[in-house]
Short mmCIF file of C-alpha atoms in Angstrom, two decimals:
data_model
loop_
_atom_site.label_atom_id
_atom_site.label_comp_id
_atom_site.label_asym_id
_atom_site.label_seq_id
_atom_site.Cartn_x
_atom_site.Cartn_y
_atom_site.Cartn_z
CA UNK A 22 0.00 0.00 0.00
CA UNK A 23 1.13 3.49 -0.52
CA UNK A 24 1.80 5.58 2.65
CA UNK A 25 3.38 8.29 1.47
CA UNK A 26 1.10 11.39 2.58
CA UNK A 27 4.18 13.45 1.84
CA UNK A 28 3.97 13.28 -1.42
CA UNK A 29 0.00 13.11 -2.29
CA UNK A 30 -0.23 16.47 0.46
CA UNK A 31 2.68 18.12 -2.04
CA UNK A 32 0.65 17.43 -5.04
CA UNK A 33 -2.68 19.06 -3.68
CA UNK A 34 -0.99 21.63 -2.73
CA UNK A 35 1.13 21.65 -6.34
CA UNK A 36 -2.51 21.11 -7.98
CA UNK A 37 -2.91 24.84 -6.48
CA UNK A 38 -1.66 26.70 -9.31
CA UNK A 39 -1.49 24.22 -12.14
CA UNK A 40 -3.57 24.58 -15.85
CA UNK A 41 -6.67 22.65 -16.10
CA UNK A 42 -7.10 20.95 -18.83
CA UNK A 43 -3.24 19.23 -19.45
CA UNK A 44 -2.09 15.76 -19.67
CA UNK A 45 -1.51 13.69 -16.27
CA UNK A 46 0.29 10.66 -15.59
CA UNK A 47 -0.61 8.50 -12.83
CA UNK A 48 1.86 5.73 -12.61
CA UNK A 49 4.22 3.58 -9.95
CA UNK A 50 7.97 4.07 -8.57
CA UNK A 51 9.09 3.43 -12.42
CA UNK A 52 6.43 6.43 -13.90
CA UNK A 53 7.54 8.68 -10.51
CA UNK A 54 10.86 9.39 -11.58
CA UNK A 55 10.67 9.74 -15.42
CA UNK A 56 11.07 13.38 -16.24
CA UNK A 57 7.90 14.97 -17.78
CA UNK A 58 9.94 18.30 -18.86
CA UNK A 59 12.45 16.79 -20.74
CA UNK A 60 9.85 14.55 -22.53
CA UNK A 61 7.89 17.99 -23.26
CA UNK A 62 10.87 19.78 -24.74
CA UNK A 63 12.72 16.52 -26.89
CA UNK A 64 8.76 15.78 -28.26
CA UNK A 65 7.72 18.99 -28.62
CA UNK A 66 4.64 18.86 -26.84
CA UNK A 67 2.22 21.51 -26.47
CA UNK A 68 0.34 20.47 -23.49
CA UNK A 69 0.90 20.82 -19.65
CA UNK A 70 2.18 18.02 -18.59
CA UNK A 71 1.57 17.24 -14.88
CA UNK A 72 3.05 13.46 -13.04
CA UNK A 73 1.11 12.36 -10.20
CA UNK A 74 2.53 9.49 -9.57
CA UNK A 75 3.35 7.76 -6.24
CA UNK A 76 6.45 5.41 -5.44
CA UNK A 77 4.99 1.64 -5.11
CA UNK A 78 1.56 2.64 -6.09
CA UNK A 79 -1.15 -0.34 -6.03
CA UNK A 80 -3.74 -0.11 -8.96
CA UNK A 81 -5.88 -1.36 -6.15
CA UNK A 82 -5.34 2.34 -4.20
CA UNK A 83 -5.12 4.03 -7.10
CA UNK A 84 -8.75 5.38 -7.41
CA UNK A 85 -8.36 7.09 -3.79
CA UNK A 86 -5.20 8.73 -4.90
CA UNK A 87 -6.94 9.62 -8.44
CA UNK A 88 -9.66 11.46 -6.61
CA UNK A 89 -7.10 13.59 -4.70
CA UNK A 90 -4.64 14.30 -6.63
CA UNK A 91 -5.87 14.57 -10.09
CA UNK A 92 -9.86 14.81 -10.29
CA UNK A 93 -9.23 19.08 -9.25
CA UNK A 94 -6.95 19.07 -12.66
CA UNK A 95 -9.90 18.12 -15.16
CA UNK A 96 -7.67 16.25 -17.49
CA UNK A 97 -7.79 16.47 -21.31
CA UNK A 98 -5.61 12.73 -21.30
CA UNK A 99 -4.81 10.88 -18.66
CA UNK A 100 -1.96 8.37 -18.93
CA UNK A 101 -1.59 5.49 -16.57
CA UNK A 102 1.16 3.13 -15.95
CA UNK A 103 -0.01 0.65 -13.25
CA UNK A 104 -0.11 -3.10 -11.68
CA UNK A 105 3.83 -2.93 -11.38
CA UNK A 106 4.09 -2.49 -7.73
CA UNK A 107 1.21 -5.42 -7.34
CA UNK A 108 3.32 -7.61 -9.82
CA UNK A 109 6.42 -7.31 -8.07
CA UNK A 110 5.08 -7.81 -4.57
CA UNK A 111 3.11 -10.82 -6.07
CA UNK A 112 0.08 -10.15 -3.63
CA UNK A 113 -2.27 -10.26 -6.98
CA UNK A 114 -2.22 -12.37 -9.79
CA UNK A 115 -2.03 -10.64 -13.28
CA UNK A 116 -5.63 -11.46 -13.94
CA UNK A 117 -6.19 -9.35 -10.76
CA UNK A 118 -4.52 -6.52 -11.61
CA UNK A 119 -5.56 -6.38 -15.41
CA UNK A 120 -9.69 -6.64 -13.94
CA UNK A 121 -8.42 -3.19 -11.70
CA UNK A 122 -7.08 -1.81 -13.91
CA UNK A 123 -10.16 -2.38 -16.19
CA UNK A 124 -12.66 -1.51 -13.30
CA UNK A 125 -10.34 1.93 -12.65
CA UNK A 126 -10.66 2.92 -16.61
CA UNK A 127 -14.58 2.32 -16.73
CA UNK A 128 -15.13 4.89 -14.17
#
């Protein structure tokens, strides 16, 4: 499970004085430390680009953290990269994670 209120309290507070309207990720530890403003400037991309993601994120969690860190931002895309943190710790099986993942798209 992911405890860290650190970072989910930074990103309300970051969600403050952000554009509505851009792109967010919402990934795991592997989507947390990819840098969205070099991808921005090598791909020229003309959107806000805004990472939300939480080290060793569940998908099983991941609708909580959705709804606080990223529902205030009224995405135009949202990209997710999840189910790694639940395949490594091998709590879920992959037909597990691929029905949250499903059920967390839907909504």
């Amino acid at each position: 499970m992911c405890i860290n209120k650190t970072e989910i309290t930074r990103y309300e507070n970051l969600n403050k004085y952000v554009n509505k309207n851009g792109v967010v990720v919402l990934g795991s530890t592997f989507m947390h430390d990819i840098p969205m403003a070099e991808l921005r400037q090598s791909f020229n991309i003309h959107s806000d680009i805004y990472n939300r993601s939480l080290t060793d994120l569940s998908v099983f969690e991941a609708e909580e953290i959705a709804i606080s860190t990223i529902e205030s931002l009224i995405p135009k895309k949202l990209v997710l990269q999840l189910g790694e943190t639940d395949l490594e710790d091998k709590n879920h099986s992959v037909d597990e994670v691929i029905s949250a993942i499903e059920s967390l798209i839907s909504k």
